[in-house]
Structures are given as C-alpha cells and as structure tokens.
Coordinates of C-alpha atoms in Angstrom, one line a residue:
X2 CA -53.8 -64.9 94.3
X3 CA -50.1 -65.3 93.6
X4 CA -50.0 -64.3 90.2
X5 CA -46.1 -65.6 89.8
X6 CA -46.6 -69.1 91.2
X7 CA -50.2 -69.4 88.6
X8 CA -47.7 -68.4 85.9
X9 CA -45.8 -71.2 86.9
X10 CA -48.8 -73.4 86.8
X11 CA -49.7 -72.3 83.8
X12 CA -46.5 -73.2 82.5
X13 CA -46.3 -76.6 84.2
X14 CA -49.4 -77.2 82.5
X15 CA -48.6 -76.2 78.7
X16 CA -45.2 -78.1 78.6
X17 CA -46.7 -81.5 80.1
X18 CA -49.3 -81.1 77.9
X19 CA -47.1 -80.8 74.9
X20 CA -44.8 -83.4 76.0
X21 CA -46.5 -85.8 78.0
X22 CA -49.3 -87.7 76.7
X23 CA -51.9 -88.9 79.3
X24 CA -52.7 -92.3 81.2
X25 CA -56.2 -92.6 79.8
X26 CA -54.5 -92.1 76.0
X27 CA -51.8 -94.5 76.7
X28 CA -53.8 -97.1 77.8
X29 CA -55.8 -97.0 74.7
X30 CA -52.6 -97.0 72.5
X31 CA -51.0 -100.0 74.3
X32 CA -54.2 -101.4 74.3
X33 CA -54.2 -100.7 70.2
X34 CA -50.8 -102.4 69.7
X35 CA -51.6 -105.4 71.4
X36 CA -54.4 -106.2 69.1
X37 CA -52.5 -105.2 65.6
X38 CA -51.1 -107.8 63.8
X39 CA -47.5 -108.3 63.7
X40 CA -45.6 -107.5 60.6
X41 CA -47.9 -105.2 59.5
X42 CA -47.3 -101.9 58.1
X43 CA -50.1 -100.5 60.8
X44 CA -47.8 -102.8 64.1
X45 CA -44.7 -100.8 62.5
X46 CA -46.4 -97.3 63.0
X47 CA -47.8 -98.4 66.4
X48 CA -44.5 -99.4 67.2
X49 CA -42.6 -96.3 66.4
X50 CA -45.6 -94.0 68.1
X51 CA -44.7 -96.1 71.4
X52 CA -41.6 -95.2 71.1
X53 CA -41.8 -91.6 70.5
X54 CA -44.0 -91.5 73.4
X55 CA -41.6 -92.6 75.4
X56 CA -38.9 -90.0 73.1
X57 CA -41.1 -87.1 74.3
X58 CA -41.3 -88.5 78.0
X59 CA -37.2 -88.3 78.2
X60 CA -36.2 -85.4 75.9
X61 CA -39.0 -83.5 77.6
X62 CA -39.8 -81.9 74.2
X63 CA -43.3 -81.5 71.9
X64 CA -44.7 -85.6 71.2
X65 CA -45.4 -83.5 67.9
X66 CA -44.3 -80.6 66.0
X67 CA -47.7 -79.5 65.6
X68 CA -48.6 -78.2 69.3
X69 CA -51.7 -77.1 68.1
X70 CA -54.6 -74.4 68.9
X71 CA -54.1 -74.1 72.2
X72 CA -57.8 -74.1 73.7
X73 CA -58.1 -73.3 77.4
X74 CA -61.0 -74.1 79.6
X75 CA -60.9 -72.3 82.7
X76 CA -63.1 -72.7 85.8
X77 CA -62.7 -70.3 88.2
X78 CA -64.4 -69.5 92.0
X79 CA -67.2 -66.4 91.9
X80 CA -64.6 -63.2 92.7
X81 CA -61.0 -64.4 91.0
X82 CA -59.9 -61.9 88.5
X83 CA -60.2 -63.7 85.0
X84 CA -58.5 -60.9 83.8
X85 CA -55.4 -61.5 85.2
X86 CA -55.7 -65.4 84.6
X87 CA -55.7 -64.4 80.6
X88 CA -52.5 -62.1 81.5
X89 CA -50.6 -65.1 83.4
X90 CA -51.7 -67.6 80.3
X91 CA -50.2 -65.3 77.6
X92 CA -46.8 -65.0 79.6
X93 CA -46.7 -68.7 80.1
X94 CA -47.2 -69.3 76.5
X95 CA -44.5 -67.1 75.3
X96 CA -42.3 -68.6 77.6
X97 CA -43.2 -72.1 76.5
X98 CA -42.7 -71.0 72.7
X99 CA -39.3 -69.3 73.5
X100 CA -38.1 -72.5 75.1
X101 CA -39.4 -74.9 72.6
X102 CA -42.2 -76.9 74.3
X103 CA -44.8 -75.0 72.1
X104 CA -43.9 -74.6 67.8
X105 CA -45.1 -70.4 66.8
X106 CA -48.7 -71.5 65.4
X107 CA -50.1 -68.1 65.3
X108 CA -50.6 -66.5 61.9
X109 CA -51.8 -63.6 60.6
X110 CA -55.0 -64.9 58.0
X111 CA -54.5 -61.8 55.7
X112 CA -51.0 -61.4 56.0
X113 CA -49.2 -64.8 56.4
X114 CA -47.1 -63.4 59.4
X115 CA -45.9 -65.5 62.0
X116 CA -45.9 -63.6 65.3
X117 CA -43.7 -66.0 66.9
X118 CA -44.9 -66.0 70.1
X119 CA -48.4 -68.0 69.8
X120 CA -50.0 -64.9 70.4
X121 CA -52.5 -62.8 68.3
X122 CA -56.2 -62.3 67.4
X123 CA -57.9 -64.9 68.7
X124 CA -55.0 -67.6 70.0
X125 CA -54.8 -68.6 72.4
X126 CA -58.3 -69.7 72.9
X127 CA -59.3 -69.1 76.6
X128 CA -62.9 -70.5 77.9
X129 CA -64.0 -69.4 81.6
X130 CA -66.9 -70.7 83.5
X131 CA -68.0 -69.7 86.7
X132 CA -68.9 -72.1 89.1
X133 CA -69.5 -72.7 93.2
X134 CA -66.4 -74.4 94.2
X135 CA -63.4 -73.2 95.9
X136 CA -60.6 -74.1 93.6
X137 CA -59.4 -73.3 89.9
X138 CA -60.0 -76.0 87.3
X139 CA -57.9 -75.4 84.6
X140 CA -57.5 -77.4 81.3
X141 CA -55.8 -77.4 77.9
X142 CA -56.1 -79.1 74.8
X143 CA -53.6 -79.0 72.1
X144 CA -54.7 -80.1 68.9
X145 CA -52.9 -80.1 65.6
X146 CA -54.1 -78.5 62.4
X147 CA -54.0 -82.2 60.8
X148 CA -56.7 -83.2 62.7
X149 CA -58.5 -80.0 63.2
X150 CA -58.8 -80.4 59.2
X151 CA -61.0 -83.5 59.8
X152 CA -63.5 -81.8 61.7
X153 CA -66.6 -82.5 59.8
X154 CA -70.6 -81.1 60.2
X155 CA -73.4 -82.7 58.7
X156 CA -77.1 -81.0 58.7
X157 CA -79.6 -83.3 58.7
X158 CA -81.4 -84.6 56.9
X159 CA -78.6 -85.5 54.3
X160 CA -77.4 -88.0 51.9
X161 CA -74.1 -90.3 52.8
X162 CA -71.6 -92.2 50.6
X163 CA -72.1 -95.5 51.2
X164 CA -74.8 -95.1 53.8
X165 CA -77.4 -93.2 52.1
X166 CA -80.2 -91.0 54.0
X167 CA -79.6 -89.8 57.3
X168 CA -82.7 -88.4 58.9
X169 CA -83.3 -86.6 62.2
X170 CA -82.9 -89.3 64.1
X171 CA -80.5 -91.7 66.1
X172 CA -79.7 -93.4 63.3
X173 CA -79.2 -90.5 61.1
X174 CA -77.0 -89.5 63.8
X175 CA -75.1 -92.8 64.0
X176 CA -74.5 -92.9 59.9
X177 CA -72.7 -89.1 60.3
X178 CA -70.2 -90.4 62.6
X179 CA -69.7 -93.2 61.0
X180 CA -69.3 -91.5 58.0
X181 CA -66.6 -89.1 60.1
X182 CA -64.4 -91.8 60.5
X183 CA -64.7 -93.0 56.9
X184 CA -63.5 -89.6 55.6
X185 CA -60.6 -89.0 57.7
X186 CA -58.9 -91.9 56.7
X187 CA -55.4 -91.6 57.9
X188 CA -55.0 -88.0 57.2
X189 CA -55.6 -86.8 60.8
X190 CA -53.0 -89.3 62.0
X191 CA -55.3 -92.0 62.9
X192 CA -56.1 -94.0 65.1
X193 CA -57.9 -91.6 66.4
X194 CA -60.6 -90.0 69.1
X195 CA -63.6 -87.9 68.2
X196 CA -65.9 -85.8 70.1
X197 CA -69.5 -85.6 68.9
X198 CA -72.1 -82.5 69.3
X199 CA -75.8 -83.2 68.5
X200 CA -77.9 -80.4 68.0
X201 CA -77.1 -76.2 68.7
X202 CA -76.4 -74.3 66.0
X203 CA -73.1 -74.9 63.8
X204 CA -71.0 -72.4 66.3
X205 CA -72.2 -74.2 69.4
X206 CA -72.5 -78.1 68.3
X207 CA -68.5 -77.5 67.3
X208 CA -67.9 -76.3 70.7
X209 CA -69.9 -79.0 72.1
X210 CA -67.9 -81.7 70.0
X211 CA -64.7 -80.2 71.5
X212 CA -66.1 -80.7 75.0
X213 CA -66.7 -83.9 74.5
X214 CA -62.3 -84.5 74.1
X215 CA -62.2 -83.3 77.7
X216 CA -64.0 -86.1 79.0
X217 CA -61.3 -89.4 79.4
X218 CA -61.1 -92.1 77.5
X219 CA -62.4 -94.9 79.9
X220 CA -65.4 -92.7 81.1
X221 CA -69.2 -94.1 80.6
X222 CA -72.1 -91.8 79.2
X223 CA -74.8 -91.2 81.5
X224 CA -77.4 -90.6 79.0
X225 CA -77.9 -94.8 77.9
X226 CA -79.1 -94.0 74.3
X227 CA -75.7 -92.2 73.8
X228 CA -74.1 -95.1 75.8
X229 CA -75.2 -97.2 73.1
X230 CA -74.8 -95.0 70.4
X231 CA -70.9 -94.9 71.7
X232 CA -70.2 -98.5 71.8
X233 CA -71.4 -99.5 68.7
X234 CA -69.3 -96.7 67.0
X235 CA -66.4 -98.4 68.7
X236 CA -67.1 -101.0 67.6
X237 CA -68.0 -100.9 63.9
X238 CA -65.5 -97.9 63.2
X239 CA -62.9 -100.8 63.5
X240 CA -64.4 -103.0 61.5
X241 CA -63.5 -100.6 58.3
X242 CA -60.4 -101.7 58.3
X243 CA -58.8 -97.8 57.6
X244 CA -56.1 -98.5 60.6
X245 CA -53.1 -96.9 61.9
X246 CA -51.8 -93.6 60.0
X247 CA -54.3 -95.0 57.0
X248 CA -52.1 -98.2 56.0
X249 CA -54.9 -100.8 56.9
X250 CA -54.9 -102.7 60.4
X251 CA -57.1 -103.5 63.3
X252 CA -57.7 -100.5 65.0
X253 CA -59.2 -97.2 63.5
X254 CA -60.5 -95.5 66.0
X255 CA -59.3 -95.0 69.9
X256 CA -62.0 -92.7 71.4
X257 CA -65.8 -92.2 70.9
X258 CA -67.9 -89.5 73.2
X259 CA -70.7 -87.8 72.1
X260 CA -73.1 -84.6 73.8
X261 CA -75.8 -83.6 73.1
X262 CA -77.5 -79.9 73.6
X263 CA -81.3 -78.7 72.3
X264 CA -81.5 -77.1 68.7
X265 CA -83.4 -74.8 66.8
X266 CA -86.7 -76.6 64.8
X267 CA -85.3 -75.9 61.5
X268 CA -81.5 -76.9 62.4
X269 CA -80.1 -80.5 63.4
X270 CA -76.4 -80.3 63.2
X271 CA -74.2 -83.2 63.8
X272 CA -70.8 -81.8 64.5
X273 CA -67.5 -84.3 64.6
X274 CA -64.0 -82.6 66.1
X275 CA -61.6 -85.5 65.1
X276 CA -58.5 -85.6 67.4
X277 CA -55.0 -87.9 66.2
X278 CA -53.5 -90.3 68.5
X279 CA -51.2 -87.9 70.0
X280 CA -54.1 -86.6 71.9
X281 CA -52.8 -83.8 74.2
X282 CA -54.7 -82.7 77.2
X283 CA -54.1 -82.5 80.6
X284 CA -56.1 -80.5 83.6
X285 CA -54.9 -79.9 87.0
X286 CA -56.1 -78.1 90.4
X287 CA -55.1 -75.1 91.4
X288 CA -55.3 -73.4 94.8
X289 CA -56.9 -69.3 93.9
X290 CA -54.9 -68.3 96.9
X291 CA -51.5 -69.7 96.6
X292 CA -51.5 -70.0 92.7
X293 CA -50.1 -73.9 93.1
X294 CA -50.9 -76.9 91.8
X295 CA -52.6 -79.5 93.9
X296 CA -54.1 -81.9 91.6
X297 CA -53.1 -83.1 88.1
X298 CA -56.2 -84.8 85.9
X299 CA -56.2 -87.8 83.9
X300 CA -52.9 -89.0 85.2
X301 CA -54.3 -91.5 87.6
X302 CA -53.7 -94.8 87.9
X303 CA -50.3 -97.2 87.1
X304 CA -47.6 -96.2 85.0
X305 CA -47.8 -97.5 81.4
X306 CA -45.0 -99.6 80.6
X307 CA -45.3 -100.3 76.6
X308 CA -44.0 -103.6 75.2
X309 CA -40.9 -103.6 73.0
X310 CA -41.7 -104.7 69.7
X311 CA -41.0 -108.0 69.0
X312 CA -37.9 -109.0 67.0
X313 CA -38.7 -112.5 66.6
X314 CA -39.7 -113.6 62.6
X315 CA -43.1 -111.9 61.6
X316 CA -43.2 -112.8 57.9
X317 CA -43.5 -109.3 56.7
X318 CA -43.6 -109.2 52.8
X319 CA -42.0 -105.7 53.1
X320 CA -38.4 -104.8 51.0
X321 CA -36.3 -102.3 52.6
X322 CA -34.7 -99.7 50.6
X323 CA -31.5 -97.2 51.6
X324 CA -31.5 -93.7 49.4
X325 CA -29.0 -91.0 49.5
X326 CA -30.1 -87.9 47.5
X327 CA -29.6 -86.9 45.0
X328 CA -31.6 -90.0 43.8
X329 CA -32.1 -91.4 40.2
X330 CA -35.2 -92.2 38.4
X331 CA -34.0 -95.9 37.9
X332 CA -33.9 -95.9 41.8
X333 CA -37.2 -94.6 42.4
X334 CA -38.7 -97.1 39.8
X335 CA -37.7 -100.1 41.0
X336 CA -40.0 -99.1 44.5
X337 CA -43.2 -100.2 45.0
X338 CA -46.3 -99.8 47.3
X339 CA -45.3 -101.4 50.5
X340 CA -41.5 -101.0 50.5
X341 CA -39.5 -99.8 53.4
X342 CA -37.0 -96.9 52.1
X343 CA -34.8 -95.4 54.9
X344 CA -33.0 -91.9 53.7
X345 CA -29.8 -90.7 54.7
X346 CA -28.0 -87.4 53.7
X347 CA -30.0 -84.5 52.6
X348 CA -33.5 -83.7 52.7
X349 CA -35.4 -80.2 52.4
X350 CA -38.3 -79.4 53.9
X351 CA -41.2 -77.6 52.5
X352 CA -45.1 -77.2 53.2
X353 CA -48.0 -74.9 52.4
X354 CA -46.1 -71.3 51.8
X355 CA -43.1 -73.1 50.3
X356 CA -45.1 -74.9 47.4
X357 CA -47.4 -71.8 46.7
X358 CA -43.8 -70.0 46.1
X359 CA -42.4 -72.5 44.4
X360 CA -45.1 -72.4 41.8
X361 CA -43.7 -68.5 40.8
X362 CA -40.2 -68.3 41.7
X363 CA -37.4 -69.9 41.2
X364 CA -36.0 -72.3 44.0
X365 CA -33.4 -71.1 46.7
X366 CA -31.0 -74.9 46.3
X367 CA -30.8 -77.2 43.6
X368 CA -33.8 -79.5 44.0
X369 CA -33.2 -82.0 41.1
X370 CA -33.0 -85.6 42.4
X371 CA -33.7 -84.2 46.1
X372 CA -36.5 -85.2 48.9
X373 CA -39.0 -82.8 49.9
X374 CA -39.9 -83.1 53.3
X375 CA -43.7 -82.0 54.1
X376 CA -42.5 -81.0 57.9
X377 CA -43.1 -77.3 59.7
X378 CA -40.2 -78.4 62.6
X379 CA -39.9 -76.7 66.5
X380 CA -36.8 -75.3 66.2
X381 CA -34.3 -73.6 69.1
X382 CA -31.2 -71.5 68.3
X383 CA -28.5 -72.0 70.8
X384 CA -26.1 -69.2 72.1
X385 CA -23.8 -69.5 69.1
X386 CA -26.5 -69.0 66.8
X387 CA -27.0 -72.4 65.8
X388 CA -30.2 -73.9 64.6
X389 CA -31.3 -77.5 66.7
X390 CA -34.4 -79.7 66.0
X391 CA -36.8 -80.1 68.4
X392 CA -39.3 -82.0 67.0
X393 CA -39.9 -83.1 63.2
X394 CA -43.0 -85.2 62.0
X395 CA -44.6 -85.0 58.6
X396 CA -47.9 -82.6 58.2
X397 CA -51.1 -84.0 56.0
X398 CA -49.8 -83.9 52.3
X399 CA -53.5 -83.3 50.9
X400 CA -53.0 -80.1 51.4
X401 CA -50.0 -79.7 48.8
X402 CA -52.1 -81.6 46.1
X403 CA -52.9 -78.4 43.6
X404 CA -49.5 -78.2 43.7
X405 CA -46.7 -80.9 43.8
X406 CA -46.8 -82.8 41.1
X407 CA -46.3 -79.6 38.6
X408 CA -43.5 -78.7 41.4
X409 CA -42.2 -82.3 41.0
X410 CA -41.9 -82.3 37.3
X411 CA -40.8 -78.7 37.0
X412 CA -37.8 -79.1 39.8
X413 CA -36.4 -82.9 39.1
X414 CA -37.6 -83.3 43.0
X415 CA -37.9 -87.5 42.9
X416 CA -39.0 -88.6 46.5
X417 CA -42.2 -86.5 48.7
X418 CA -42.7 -87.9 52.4
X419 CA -45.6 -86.3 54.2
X420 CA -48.5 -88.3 55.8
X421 CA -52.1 -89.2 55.0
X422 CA -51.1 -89.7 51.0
X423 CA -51.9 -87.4 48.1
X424 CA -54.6 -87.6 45.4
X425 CA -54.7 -88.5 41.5
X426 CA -53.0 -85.2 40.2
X427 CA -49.7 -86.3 42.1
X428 CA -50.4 -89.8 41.6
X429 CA -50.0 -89.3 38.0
X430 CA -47.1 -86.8 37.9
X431 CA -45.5 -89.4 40.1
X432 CA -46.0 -91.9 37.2
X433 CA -45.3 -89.7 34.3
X434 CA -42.4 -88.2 36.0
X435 CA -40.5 -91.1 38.0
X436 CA -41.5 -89.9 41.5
X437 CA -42.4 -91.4 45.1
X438 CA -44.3 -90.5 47.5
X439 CA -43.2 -91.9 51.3
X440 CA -45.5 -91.9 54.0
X441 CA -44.5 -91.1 58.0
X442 CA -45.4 -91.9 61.0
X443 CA -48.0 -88.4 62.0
X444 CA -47.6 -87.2 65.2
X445 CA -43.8 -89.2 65.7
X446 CA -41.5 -85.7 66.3
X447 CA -39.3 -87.1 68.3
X448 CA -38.3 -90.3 66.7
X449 CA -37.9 -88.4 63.3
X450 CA -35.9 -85.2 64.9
X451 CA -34.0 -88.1 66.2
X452 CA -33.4 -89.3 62.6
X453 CA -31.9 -85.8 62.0
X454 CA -28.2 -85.0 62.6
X455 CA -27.6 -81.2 61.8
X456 CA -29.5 -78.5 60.2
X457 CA -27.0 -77.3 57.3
X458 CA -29.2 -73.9 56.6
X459 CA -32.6 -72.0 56.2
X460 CA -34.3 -70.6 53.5
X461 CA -37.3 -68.2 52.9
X462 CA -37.6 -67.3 56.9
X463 CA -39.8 -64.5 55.6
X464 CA -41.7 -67.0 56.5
X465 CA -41.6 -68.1 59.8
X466 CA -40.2 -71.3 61.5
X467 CA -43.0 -73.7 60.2
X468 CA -43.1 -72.8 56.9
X469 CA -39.1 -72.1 56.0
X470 CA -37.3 -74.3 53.8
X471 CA -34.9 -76.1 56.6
X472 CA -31.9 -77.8 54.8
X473 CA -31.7 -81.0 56.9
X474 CA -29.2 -83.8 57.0
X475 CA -30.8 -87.1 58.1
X476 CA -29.8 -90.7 58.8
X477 CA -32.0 -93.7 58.6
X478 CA -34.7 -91.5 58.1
X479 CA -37.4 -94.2 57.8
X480 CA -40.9 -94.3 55.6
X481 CA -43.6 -96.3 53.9
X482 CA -43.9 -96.5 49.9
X483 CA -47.7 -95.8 49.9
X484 CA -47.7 -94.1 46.6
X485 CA -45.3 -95.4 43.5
X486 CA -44.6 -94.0 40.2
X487 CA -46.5 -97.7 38.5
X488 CA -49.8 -95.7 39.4
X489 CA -50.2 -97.5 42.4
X490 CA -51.4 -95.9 45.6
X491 CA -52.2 -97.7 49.0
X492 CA -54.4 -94.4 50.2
X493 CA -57.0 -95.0 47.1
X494 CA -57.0 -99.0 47.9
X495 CA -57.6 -98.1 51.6
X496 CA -60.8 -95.5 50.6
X497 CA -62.1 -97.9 48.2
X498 CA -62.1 -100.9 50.4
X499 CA -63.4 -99.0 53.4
X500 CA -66.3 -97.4 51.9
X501 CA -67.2 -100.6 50.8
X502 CA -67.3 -101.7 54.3
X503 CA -68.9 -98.9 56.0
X504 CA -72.1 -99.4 53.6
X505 CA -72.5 -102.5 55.0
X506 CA -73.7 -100.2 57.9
X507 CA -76.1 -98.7 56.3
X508 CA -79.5 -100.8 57.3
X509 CA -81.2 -98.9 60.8
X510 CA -80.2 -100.2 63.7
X511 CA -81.7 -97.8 66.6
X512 CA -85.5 -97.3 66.4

C-alpha cells in the first residue's frame, strides 16, 4: 500500500470529521428546528447551531472546540499490515493537531500534562476488524468529554427516579434509557443521539453502545422488538420537554439505536453512550493498494440548505442586556432567568485546572467585576508569534461546582458563562454574592470564536492550551440568563418538570 497517499486519507478523514458534520445529522437538526417554537429560548440555540454549522463548513475549522476521543474503527482485508495503519493514523493526527483541525486532548491521568499532539497511552483509540472484502473501511468518531460524561450504565434489576423498578426485561430496558435522557438534561449539549448496549459485561455493553453511533440516523433495526423499542424512545424522550442545550423546547432527543449482545446469567447491563448534537463521524473507502479514497460514508443524498431564522415578530418575552466588564453588582441584579446579556470587552477564560488553582493561589489578573469563561479554546500561533482562536464554545459547568461559588465570592468575579447550568452551592453564592451565571450555546465554536476579536495574553500555560487562562477580548458575545442571583435557576425548573414527566412513563408497556 502507499503509505503516503493513506496518510493523506487519514488526514482527509480527521479534518472533515472535525469540521464537517454529516447529512444524516443535518437532516435531523433541520428537521429539529423546523418543529421548535419560534421565540423560544430552545429556536434561538437551534438557530445559532445552524449557523455554526454552516461557520465550520466555510472556515474549515473544529464545529467544536472539544474534538473529542478520537475512536477509530478500522476494517481491513486479511494480509494489510495493521501495524503500519496505526503508524499512518498517529502522523495524521499530529498533523491535524498542529494545524488546528484537532484541540491537544491527550492528558497525562497522574500527571495533568498535555502532550500536545493527541498522542499518548491509550489515545487515539484504534479498533481493527478483519473481514473478507477487498477494500479498507475506515471510520472515526469524535466525541467530546461533555457528552462522554453522560454516558450512563444501569444493572438490572434496579430502582429509577420517577420510574421505579426496572427488571430484566424489555421494559426494564426501556425505563434505563428513558431514564438516560432524563439525566443528561442539557449538560451533554442536547438535543442529542444515544447508542444503546444490552447485555455483555460493563467493558463490552459500553463498546457495544458506541457501535451503535456508527450506524446513521435514518437507518431501521432489523431486530423488530428493538425496532419498537427505538421508536417509542423517540418518541416519548421528546415529550419530557428537556429541549435544546436544556432551556425547554420540542425536541430532546435526535438519535435512538440500540444492540444487543448475549450476557453472563448473573449480569444484565444496560449501557447508554450519549453523543451532543454536534455529532461527528464520518467513514470513507479506501483502496489497500493505492492508499486513496474512493467512497465517503454518510454523505449521501442532497445538500442541506438550513433556513434563515426568521426576523418577522415572534413575541419573545426575553430582555436583552449589553455588559462591559468590569461589571457592578447593581448590574448583575437587575438580570433575571430568561434575559439576553450580550458581553463586549474582556473576558477570561478558566475550566477544571484553573478553578482547582484558584482555590490555593492567588490569581494571575485582577478578577474583581470580570467574566469567567468556562472554555478550553483550539488555538494556532501564527509566524509572529501571535495567538488566534480557532474555535471557542463553553464546556459543561457541573464540573466547576465544588468550586466556583467560593471562587466567585473570594475574587469579586460577577458573571460565569459555561453550559448545562450549575447546582445549589453556586446557586446560592450567586445569590449571597450578586453573581450570574450565563448559559451558551454547547458545541457553537465557531460562532463564539467569531464573537472574539484578539487574544490580549495567556496565563498558567503550565497547563496546556485547554486549560490556560486565555485573556480574551470579545464583542457581542451573546448568552442566556439561566441562573440569577434572586435564587432562581432555569436548570432546577427544567429537572423538576421533566422528571415529573418521565414518571408518567412508568406503567409497562412491552410484555
């Protein structure tokens, strides 16, 4: 085989991948957007995930800044050298890392280090299979650490919130995934796909649940009772009323495919790998002799032309706020649950190492009246050593929540943005302290790197590009109040009122 041109191909296939999001997901976003209701919060966010689809299409660049776990599956004629397929993957993932299609995700669990190249123990992940056939069959998944988080395994028999038992049955199967999408909420960037295991042990039903995102999104089960099983999930997930990035809405989830392997007697796992609306994967063809690329999967059919969001009156009961930090308390209590803020000026970002630092040390600028920015960016430095951004969503706040509010209080920070909201211990600092927390639009990197207008320094590169504090100034940088400092918080209505809904679901339906 020519090793160069499958290096190529390799290539080829990470940065579309990373930048281009596939026909079958499109179709179920457009088709998403269509049904929201206009003026909602939930028709905004579909509106600006359109249009950073489209961003990424043009600027060629990551649809988001988390590109992921990159997880290869690799099928491959009886005699090609895997060996030298793993080689040709690693070279075209440094070279997609060095030119900003993938963001450095691979870090060292003991040490914190950031190799910088998406290489290390165990990433990439690389699956081969065997088979008969005369051509490669190679296929990529990127999928972020947001929704990697949501994963969720249940072993049966168990008891649910809201639903109750689950036995070792098809109904017990059909409460765990319903439960699945009840406790991702919007903190995996929902609307979302999952892929369901049944049965295995907890290693393999995972795997199984992350074979099941390979399959596209119009494709029918051939097994019927899954058939079923699939369609009334559809169905009923949207009926709990989570919606779009968790703000309420129509449509909750995108995506439904379940598998199913044979288990042990004593084990019956039901494993659920949650993927967010940016769902990246792509396949193609490859010739074994030539190295080239002769088919590209999931990218048949028309082109999908998404509508422009309509400008006409929509009777939103929204306010819209402009801040520039640094930003009084007066300012941030006059916002409320609901309310539109665009920022312009400065903003800093900070995520998981960042906040554990902050806790111990003092900070590197003066954060009193500033924006934190939960955000690990792609970042490029150009020839004259200057830093550019690349792509810029918010991460899942949750994780911050042993943290922030003491941060908040002890550093005068006023205003969080992030996504997926935060929990009672920053709900109260936020009262008690005059704070804000404003939610995102997950998985939207290019319309928020658009939003950015220089990077005016770095701090604390120690450690690494994610997890630095980047000193950012912004311009119409543009959020959701979802958590104000009067104790109110959308997220906590949202959970409420959908768990509500999903034990409605909690009578047997399959015998």
């Amino acid at each position: 085989m020519n090793l160069e041109k499958f290096q190529q191909s390799m290539y080829e296939l990470i940065v579309e991948t990373s930048t281009n999001l596939p026909k079958d997901v499109r179709r179920a976003v457009k088709a998403a957007a269509v049904r929201e209701n206009a003026g909602t919060s939930a028709a905004m966010s579909l509106a600006t995930i359109t249009n950073n689809i489209q961003m990424a299409d043009e600027n060629i660049s990551p649809i988001c800044q988390d590109t992921g776990m990159p997880t290869f599956k690799v099928k491959t004629p009886v005699g090609v050298n895997q060996l030298q397929i793993k080689e040709a993957i690693y070279e075209a993932m440094i070279e997609a890392t060095k030119n900003g299609k993938l963001r450095p995700n691979s870090v060292d669990s003991l040490t914190g280090e950031n190799s910088g190249n998406n290489l290390g123990a165990g990433t990439p992940v690389i699956k081969f299979e065997q088979w008969e056939k005369d051509y490669i069959d190679a296929r990529l998944i990127l999928k972020g650490g947001g929704c990697e988080n949501k994963n969720i395994q249940y072993s049966l028999p168990c008891e649910l919130e809201g639903l109750g038992k689950a036995g070792r049955d098809l109904d017990g199967i059909r409460k765990c995934i319903m439960h699945s999408v009840y406790q991702a909420q919007g903190q995996g960037c929902s609307a979302g796909f999952i892929g369901v295991g049944i049965g295995g042990d907890r290693t393999t039903g995972y795997e199984l649940a992350k074979e099941q995102l390979f399959r596209r999104v119009d494709d029918v089960n051939p097994n019927e009772s899954l058939r079923q099983l699939e369609e009334y999930v559809m169905k009923h997930a949207n009926e709990l009323g989570i919606g779009t990035m968790g703000f309420g809405g129509e449509t909750t989830l995108l995506g439904c495919k379940i598998g199913v392997i044979n288990r042990l007697p004593a084990s019956f796992f039901v494993s659920v790998a949650y993927n967010c609306w940016a769902f990246r994967r792509l396949g193609v063809q490859i010739d074994p002799t030539t190295g080239e690329i002769q088919e590209w999967f999931y990218q048949d059919g028309e082109e999908i032309v998404f509508d422009a969001p309509q400008q006409e009156e929509t009777k939103s009961e929204s306010r819209t706020f402009t801040l520039t930090a640094p930003i009084t308390e007066e300012q941030i209590r006059e916002l409320k649950v609901g309310d539109v803020v665009k920022i312009s000026g400065r903003m800093y970002t900070g995520r998981d190492a960042i906040h554990k630092y902050l806790m111990d040390h003092d900070a590197p600028v003066d954060l009193n009246g500033q924006v934190i920015y939960h955000c690990g960016p792609v970042m490029l430095k150009d020839e004259q050593g200057e830093w550019h951004v690349k792509a810029a969503g918010p991460t899942t706040s949750i994780r911050e929540e042993p943290y922030q509010g003491d941060i908040m209080k002890k550093f005068g920070i006023r205003a969080v943005i992030g996504k997926g909201g935060m929990g009672p211990k920053t709900l109260a600092a936020l009262k008690e302290h005059g704070g804000v927390y404003l939610n995102a639009i997950g998985g939207a990197a290019q319309y928020y790197a658009d939003c950015i207008k220089s990077v005016d320094g770095v701090d604390l590169m120690n450690f690494g590009i994610p997890e630095a504090m980047w000193h950012l100034q912004v311009e119409d940088f543009t959020a959701v109040v979802t958590m104000d400092s009067h104790g109110n918080s959308l997220h906590e209505h949202v959970d409420k009122s959908s768990l509500e809904k999903l034990s409605q679901f909690k009578e047997p339906v399959f015998s």
